Coordinates of C-alpha atoms (C1' of nucleotides) in Angstrom, one line a residue:
Chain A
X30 CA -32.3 33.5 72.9
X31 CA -34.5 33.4 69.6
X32 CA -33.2 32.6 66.6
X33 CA -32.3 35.8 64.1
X34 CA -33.8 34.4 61.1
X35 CA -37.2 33.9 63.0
X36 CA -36.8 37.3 64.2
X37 CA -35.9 38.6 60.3
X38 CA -39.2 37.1 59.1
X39 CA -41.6 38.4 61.4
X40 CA -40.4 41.0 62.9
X41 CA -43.8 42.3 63.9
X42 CA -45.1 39.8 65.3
X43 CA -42.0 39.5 67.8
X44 CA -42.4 43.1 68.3
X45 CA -46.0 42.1 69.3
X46 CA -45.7 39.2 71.5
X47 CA -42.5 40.6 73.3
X48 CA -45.3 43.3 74.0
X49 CA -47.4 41.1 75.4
X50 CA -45.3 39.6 77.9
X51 CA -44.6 43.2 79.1
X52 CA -40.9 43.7 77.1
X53 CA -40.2 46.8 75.0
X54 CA -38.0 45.6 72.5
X55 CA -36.0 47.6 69.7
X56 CA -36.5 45.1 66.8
X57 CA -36.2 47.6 64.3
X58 CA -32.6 48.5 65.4
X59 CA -31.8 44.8 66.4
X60 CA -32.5 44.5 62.3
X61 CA -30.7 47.4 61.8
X62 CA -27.4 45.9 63.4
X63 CA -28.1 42.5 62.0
X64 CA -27.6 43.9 58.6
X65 CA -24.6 46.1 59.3
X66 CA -23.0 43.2 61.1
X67 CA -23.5 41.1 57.8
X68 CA -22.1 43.3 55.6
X69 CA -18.9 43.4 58.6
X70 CA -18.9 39.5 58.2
X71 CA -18.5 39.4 54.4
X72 CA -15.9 41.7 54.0
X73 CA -14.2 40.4 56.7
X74 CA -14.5 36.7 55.0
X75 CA -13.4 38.3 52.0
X76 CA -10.3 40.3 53.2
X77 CA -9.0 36.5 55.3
X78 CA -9.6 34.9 52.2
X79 CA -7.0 37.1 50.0
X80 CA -5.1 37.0 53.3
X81 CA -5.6 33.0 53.3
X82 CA -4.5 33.1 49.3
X83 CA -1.6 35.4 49.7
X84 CA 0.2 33.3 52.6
X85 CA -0.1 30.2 50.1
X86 CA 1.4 31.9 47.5
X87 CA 4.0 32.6 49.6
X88 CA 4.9 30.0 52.0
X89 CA 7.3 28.4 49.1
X90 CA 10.0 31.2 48.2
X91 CA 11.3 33.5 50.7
X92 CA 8.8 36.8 50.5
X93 CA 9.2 40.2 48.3
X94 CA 9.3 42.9 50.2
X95 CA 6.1 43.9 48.1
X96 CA 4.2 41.0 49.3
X97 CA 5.1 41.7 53.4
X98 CA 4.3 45.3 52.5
X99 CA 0.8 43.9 51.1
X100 CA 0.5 41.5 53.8
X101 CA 1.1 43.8 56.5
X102 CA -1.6 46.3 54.8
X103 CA -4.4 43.5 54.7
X104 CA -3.2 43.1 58.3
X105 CA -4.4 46.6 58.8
X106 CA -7.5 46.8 57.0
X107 CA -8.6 43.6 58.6
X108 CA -7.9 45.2 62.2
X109 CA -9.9 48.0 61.7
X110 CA -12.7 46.0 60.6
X111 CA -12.8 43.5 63.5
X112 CA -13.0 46.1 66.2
X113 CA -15.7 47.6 63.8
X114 CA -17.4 44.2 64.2
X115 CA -16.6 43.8 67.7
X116 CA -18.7 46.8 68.7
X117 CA -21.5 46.3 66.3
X118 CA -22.0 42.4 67.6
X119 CA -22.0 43.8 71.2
X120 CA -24.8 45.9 70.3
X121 CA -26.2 43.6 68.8
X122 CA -26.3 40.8 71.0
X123 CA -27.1 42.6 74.0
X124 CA -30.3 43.6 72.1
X125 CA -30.6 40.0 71.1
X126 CA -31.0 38.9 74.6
X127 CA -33.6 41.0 75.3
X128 CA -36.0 40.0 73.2
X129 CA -38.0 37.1 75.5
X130 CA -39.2 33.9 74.3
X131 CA -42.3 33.8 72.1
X132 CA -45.3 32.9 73.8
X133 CA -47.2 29.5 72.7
X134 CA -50.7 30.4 71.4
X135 CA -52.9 29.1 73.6
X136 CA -51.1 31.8 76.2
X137 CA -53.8 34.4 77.6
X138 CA -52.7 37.6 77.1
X139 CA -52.1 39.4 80.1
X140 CA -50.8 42.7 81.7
X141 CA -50.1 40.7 85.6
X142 CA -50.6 37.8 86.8
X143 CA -54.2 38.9 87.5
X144 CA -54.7 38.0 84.0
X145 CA -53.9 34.1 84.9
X146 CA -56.6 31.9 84.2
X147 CA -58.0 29.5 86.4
X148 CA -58.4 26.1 84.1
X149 CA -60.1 24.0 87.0
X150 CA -60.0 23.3 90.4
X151 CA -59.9 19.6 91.8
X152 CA -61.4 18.2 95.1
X153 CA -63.4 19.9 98.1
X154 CA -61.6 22.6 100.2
X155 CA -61.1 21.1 103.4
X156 CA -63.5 21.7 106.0
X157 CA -62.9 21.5 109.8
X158 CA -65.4 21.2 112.7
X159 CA -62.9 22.7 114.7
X160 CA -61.3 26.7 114.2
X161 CA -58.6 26.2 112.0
X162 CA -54.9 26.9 113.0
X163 CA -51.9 28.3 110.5
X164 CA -49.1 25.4 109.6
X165 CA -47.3 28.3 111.9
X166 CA -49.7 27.6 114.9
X167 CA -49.9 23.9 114.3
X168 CA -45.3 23.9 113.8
X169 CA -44.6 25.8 117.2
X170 CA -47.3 23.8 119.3
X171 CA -45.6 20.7 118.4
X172 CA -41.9 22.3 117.9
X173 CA -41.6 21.6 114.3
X174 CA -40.0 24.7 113.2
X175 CA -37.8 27.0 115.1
X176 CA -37.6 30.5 113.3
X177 CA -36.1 32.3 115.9
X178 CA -33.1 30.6 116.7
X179 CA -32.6 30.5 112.9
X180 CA -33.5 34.3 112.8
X181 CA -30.3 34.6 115.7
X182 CA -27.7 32.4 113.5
X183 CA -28.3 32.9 110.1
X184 CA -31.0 35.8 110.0
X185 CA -34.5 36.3 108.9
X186 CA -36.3 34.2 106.3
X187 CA -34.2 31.0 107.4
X188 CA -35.5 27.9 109.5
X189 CA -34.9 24.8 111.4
X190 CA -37.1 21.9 110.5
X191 CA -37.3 19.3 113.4
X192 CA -38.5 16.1 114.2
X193 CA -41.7 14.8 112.2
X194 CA -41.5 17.5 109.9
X195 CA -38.3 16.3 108.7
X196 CA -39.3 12.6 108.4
X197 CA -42.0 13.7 106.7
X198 CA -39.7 15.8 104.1
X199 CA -37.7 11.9 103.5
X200 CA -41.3 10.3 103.2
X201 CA -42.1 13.1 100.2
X202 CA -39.1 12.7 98.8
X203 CA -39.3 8.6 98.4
X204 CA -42.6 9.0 97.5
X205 CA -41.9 11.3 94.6
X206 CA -39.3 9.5 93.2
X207 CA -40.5 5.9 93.5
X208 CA -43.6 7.7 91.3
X209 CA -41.8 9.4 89.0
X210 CA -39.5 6.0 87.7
X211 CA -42.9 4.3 87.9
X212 CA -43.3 3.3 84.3
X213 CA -47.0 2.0 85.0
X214 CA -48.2 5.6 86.1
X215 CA -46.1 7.2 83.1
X216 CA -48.1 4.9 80.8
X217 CA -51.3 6.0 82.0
X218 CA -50.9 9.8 82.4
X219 CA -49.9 9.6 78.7
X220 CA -52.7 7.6 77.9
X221 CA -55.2 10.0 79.5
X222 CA -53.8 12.9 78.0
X223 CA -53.2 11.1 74.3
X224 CA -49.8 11.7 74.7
X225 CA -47.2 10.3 71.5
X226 CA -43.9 9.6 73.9
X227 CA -42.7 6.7 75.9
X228 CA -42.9 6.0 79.8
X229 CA -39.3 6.5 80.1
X230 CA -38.8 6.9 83.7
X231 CA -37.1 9.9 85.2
X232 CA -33.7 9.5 86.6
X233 CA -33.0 10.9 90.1
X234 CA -30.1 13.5 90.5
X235 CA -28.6 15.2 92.8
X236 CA -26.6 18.6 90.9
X237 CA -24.1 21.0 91.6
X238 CA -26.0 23.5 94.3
X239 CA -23.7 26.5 92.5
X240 CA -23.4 27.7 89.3
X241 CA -20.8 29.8 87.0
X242 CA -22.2 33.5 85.6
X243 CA -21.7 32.4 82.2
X244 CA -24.1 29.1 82.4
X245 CA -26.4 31.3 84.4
X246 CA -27.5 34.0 82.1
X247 CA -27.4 31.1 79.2
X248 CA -30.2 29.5 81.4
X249 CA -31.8 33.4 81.3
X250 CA -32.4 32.8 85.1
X251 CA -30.0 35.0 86.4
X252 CA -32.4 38.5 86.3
X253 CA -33.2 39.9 88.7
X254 CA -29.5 39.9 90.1
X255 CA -30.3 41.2 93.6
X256 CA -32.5 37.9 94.0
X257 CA -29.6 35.6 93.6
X258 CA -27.1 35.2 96.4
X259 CA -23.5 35.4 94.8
X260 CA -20.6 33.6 96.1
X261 CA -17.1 34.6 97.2
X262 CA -17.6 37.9 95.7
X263 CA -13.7 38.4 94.4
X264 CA -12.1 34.8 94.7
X265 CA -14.7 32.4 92.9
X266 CA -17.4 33.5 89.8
X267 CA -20.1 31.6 91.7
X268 CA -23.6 32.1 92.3
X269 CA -25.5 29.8 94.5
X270 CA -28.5 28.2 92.2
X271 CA -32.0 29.2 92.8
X272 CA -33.9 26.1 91.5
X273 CA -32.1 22.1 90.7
X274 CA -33.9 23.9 87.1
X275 CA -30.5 25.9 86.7
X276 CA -27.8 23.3 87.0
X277 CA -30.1 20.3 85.6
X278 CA -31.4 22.3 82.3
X279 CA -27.5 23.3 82.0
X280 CA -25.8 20.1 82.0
X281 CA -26.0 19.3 78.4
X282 CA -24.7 22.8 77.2
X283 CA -22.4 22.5 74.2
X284 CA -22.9 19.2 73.3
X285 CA -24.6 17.1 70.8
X286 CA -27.0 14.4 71.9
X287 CA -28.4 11.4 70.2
X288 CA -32.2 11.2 68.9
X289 CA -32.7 8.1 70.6
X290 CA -30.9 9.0 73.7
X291 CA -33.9 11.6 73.9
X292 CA -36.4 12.4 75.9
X293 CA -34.3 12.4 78.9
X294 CA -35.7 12.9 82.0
X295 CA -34.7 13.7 85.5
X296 CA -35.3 14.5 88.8
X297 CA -33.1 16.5 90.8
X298 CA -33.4 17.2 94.4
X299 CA -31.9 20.4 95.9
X300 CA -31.4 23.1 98.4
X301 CA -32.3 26.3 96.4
X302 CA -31.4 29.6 97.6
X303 CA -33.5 32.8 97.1
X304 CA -32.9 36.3 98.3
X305 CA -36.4 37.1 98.3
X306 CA -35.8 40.6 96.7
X307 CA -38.9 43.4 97.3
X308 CA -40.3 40.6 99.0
X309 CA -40.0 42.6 102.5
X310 CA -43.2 42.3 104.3
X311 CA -44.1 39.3 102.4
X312 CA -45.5 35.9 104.0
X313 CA -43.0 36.5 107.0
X314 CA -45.1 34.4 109.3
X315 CA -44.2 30.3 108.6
X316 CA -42.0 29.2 105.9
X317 CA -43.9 29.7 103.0
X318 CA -41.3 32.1 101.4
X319 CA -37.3 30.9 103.0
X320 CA -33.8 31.9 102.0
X321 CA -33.6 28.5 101.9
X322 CA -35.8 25.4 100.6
X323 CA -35.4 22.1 99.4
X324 CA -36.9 21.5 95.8
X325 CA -37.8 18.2 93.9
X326 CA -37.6 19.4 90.1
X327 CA -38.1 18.0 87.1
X328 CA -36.3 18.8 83.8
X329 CA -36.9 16.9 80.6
X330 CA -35.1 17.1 76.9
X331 CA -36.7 16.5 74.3
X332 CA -36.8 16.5 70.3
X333 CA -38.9 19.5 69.3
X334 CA -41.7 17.7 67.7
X335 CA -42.1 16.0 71.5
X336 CA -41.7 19.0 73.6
X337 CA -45.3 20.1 74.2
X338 CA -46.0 16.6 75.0
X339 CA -43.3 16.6 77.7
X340 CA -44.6 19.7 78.7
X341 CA -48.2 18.0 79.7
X342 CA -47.0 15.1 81.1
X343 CA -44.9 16.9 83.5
X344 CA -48.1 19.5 84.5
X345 CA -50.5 15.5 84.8
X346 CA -47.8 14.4 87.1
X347 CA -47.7 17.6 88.8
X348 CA -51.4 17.0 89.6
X349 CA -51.0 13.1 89.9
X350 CA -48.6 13.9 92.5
X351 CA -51.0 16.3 94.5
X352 CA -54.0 14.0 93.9
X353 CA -51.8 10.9 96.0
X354 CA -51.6 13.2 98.8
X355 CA -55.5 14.2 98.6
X356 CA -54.7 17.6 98.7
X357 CA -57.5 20.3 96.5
X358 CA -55.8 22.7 94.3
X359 CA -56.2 24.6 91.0
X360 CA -54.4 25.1 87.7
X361 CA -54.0 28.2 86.2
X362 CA -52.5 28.9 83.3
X363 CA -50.6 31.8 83.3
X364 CA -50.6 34.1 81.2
X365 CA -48.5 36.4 78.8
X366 CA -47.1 38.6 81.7
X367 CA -46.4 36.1 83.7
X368 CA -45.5 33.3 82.1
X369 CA -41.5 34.2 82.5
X370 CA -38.6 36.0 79.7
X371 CA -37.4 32.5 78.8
X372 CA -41.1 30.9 78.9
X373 CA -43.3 29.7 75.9
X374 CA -45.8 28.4 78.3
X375 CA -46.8 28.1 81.9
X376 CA -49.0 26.6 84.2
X377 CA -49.1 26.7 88.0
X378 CA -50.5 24.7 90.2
X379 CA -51.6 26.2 93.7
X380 CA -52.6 23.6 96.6
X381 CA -55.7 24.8 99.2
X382 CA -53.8 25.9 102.6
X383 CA -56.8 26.3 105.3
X384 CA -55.0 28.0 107.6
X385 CA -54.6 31.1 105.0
X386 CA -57.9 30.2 103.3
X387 CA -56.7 30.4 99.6
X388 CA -55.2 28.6 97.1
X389 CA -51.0 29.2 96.7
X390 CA -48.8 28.7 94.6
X391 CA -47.0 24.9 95.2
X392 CA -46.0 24.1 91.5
X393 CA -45.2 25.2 88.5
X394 CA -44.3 24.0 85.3
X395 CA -42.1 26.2 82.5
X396 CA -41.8 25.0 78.6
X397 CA -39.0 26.6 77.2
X398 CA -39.1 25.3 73.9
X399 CA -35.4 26.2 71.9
X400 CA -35.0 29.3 73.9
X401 CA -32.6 28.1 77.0
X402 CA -31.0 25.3 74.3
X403 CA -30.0 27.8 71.2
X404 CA -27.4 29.8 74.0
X405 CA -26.5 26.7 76.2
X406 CA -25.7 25.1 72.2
X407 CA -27.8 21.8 73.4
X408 CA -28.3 19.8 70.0
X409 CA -29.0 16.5 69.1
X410 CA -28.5 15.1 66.3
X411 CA -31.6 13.2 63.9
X412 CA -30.7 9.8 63.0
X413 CA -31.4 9.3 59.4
X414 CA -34.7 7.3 58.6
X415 CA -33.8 4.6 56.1
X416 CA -37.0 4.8 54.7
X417 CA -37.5 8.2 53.6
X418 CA -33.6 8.1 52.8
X419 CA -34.3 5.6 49.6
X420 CA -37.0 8.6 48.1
X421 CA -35.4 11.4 49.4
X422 CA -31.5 11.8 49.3
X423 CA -31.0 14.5 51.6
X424 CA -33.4 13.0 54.9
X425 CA -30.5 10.2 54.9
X426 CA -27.8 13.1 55.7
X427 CA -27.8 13.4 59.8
X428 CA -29.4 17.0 61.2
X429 CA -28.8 18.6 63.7
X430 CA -31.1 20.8 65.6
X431 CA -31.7 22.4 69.4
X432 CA -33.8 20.2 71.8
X433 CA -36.3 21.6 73.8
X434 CA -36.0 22.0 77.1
X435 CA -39.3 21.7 80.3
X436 CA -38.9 21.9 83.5
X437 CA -41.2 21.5 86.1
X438 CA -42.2 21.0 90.2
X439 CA -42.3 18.1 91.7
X440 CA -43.0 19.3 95.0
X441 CA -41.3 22.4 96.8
X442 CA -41.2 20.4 99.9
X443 CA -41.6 23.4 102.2
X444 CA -44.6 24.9 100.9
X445 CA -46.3 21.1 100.3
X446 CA -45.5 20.4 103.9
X447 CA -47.6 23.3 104.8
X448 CA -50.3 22.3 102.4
X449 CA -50.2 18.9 104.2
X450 CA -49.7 20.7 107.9
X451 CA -52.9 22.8 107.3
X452 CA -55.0 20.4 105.4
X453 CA -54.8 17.4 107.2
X454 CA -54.6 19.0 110.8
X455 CA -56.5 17.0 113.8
X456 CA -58.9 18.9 116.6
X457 CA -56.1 18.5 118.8
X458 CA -53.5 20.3 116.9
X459 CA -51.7 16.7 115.5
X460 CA -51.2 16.4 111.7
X461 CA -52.2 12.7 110.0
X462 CA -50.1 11.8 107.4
X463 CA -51.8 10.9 104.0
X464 CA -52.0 7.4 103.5
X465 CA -49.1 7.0 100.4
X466 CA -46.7 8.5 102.7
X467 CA -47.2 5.9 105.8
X468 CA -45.1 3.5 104.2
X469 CA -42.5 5.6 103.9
X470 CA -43.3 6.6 107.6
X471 CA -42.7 3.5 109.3
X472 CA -46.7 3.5 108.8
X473 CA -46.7 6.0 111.3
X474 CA -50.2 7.9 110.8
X475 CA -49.5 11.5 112.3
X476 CA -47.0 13.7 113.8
Chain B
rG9 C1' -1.6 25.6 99.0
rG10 C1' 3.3 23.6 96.4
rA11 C1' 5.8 20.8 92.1
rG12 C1' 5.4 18.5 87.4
rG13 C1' 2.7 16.7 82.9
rG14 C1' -1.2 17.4 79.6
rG15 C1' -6.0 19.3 76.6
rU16 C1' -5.6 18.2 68.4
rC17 C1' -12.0 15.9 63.8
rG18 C1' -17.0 10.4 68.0
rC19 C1' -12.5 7.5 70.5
rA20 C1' -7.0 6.8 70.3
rU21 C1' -2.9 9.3 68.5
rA22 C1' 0.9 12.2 64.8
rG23 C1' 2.1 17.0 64.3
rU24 C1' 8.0 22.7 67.4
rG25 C1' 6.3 28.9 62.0
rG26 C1' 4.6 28.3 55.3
rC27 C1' 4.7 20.9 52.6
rC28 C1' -1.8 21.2 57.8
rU29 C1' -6.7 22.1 52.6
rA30 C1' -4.8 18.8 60.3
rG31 C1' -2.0 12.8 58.8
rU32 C1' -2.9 7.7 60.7
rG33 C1' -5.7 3.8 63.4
rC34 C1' -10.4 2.5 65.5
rG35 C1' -15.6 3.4 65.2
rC36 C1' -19.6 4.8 62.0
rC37 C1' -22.2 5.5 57.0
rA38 C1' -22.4 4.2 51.8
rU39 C1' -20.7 1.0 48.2
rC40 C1' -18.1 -3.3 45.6
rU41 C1' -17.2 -8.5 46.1
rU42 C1' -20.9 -12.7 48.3
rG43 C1' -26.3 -17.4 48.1
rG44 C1' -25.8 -14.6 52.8
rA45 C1' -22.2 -13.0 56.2
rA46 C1' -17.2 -12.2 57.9
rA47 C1' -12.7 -10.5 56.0
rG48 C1' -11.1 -7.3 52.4
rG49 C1' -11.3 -3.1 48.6
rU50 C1' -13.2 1.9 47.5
rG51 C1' -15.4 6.5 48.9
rG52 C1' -17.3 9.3 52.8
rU53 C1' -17.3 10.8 57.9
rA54 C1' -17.7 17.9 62.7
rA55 C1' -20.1 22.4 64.2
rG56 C1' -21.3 27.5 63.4
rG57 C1' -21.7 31.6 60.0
rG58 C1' -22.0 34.3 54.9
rG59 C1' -23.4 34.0 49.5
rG60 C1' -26.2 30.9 45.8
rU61 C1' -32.9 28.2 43.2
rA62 C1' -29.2 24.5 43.1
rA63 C1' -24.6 22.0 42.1
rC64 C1' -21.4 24.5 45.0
rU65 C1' -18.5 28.1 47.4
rC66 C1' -16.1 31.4 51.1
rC67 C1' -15.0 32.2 56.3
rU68 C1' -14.4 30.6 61.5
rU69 C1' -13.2 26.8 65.2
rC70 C1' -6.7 22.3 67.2
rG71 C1' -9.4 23.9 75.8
rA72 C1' -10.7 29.8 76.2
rG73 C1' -9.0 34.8 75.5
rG74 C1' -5.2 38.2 74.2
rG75 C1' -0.3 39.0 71.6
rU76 C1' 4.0 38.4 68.0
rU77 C1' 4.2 37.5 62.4
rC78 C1' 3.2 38.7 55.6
rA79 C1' 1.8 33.7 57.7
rA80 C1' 0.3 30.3 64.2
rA81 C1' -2.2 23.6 66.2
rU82 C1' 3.1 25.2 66.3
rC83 C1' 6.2 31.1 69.5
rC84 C1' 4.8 34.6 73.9
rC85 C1' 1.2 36.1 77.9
rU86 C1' -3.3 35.3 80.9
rC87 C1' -7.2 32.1 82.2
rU88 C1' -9.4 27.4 82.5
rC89 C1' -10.0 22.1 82.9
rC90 C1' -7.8 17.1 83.4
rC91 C1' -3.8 13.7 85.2
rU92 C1' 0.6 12.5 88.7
rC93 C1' 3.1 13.5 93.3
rC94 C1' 3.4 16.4 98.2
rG95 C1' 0.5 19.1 101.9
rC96 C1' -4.4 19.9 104.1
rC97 C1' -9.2 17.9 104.7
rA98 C1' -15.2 15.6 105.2

RNA sequence: GGAGGGGUCGCAUAGUGGCCUAGUGCGCCAUCUUGGAAAGGUGGUAAGGGGGUAACUCCUUCGAGGGUUCAAAUCCCUCUCCCUCCGCCA
């Protein structure tokens, strides 16, 4: 949600950039309701406070019938006013909600996400002396993945990952988060991009895989509905989470952190759920796009003077992450239209897959900014600075204010698996297993 | 699933219709005393919203939502979370 005042002092420009990320917004009539919802407020303060002033005038003495007979008419007057209110507020809120997240300015501004802008592409697209197979080909050759049965017990879009796929998948997964509390390669990512925040390492998690309604469309998630799988329809208000984003960025709703407890920084592994909605027809061959995937994610929060910074570190370790595995990919930044409702930036990161001969989409990497936080109500609070405090009075009294919230891939371990199926498939149909994964491998060198 | 007990200002607690403008202790901040500290004294100590250049001021919030009442932390209803016991269970 954006904040009203920002909304009150440029409403064009919201108008604008809502625009360009493809939302018709009613800002006019949002203002409109603001102000008829302000004039509700005040006489509504002012009617409780003669309401406040009469009931301690009479809380001594036993009452007049003149004063109940006042009392009971305030009563009145403030009833009809708070369903007044009531409706306004709805209006207004719903209209609130709409309006997306204001793009950051270096955003392109785009009308799909052919608009996205390749920044650069890193290493040489594999090349084979031998015709390339699909991570589909290479899987069923070697029984890897089992569709069909999967197909028979839980339907289409679902999969069985077996044998040397699977200790792969652990491999990954110790290999990310071995990197990721690694302060050593924190310190030099930050260096290289001239970063201003520490190498606090990121915490490994493992959330809640389900999620209430109300969290959800805090997290402004939730849309489209009919790509969310809900859970025991009547009995519980559940929704199974579609990225560890949703129940990680959540955690901290409604309370008030500490400056210095800040950035904090996790990574949480999951089992994300997706009903793939309009998708039908879509990448049915392989597991590229499942019901079901397992998802390394990161999610920071942070002050936000920090937040773009923790926004580029998390899109270098994105590609630090790739580059371990030798893998060529390319960032694109995406752009207005694409970048998502809740989104003030975004970047993707697609990894070369051979056996489809293009670049897809393996990463990406959101900044929020005080969008997710100002509906969740995550604060901290700013620690006075003693120094400023002896010139200036009021920087001694405590603020408090929304962090900012980034979250980002580590690796979407189906789709890097076939990055690393395709890529570093042998003549005879094996798969080698980069060299930083080995050790986790029981230096095993293919599958 | 069944029975009972709870949710109050960072923490711990008091509070059964108007003396609650939520008391007390701890913690924290400031300040006094000190050579410096401890101890002690004094003052302060939440969030959100409205109005005001400001000093300030008004409103809301005692788990959440409804209700009763001139008046609700307090009474009634619904929900929710936590604790104890029983049952079931990886």
């Amino acid at each position: 949600m954006l904040d009203i005042q920002f909304i009150r002092d440029y409403p064009q420009l919201v108008q604008d950039k809502s625009a360009q990320k493809g939302y018709k917004v009613r800002v006019d009539e949002l203002l409109e309701l603001d102000g008829q919802r302000r004039t509700r407020l005040t006489q509504i303060d002012e009617l409780r406070a003669r309401r406040n002033a009469q009931a301690a005038e009479l809380k001594q003495a036993q009452p007049s019938d003149e004063q109940i007979a006042n009392g009971k008419q305030l009563k009145e007057e403030l009833a009809t006013l708070d369903v007044d209110l009531a409706m306004i507020d709805d209006k207004y809120t719903s209209l609130l909600k709409q309006i997306p997240n204001m793009p950051h300015d270096d955003v392109p501004v785009g009308a799909s996400e052919d608009d996205n802008v390749v920044i650069r592409q890193v290493g040489v697209k594999t090349e084979f002396d031998f015709p390339v197979k699909t991570h589909w080909e290479l899987a069923e050759a070697k029984d890897l993945i089992d569709k069909d049965r999967a197909t028979k017990v839980a339907g289409p879009r679902f999969a069985y990952i077996k044998g040397g796929l699977v200790e792969l998948q652990f491999a990954i997964m110790q290999f990310v988060q071995r990197t990721l509390a690694d302060e050593t390669v924190l310190q030099k990512l930050i260096d290289e991009n001239e970063l201003n925040i520490p190498a606090k390492p990121f915490v490994p998690v493992l959330p809640p895989a389900m999620i209430k309604t109300s969290i959800y469309e805090a997290m402004d998630r939730l849309e489209p509905r009919d790509d969310r799988y809900k859970v025991g329809e009547e009995v519980d208000d559940l929704w199974l989470q579609g990225s560890a984003e949703h129940t990680l960025g959540s955690m901290y709703a409604d309370e008030i952190l500490l400056e210095s407890a800040l950035p904090i920084r996790y990574v949480g592994y999951l089992t994300s759920f997706r009903r793939e909605a309009g998708t039908y027809g879509k990448d049915t061959e392989g597991i590229i796009r499942m019901h079901q995937f397992d998802k390394l994610e990161m999610e920071v929060f942070s002050t936000p003077e920090t937040g773009l910074d923790e926004h580029k570190l998390l899109c270098a370790l994105q590609e630090y992450l790739v580059q371990q595995l030798e893998l060529p990919y390319q960032i694109l930044q995406k752009c207005t239209f694409d970048i998502g409702k809740p989104n003030a930036r975004g970047v993707d990161l697609e990894t070369w897959m051979p056996g489809q001969n293009k670049y897809r989409e393996t990463h990406t990497a959101d900044y929020m900014t005080d969008y997710q936080s100002r509906r969740l109500k995550t604060r901290f609070r700013r620690q006075p600075h003693s120094a400023q405090a002896i010139v200036d009075v009021t920087a001694s009294k405590p603020v408090v204010g929304l962090v900012h919230t980034n979250d980002a891939t580590a690796f979407a371990l189906g789709r890097i698996m076939v990055a690393i199926m395709e890529n570093y498939q042998t003549a005879d149909g094996n798969i080698r297993i980069p060299t930083v994964l080995q050790p986790y491998m029981a230096d095993k060198t293919e599958i």
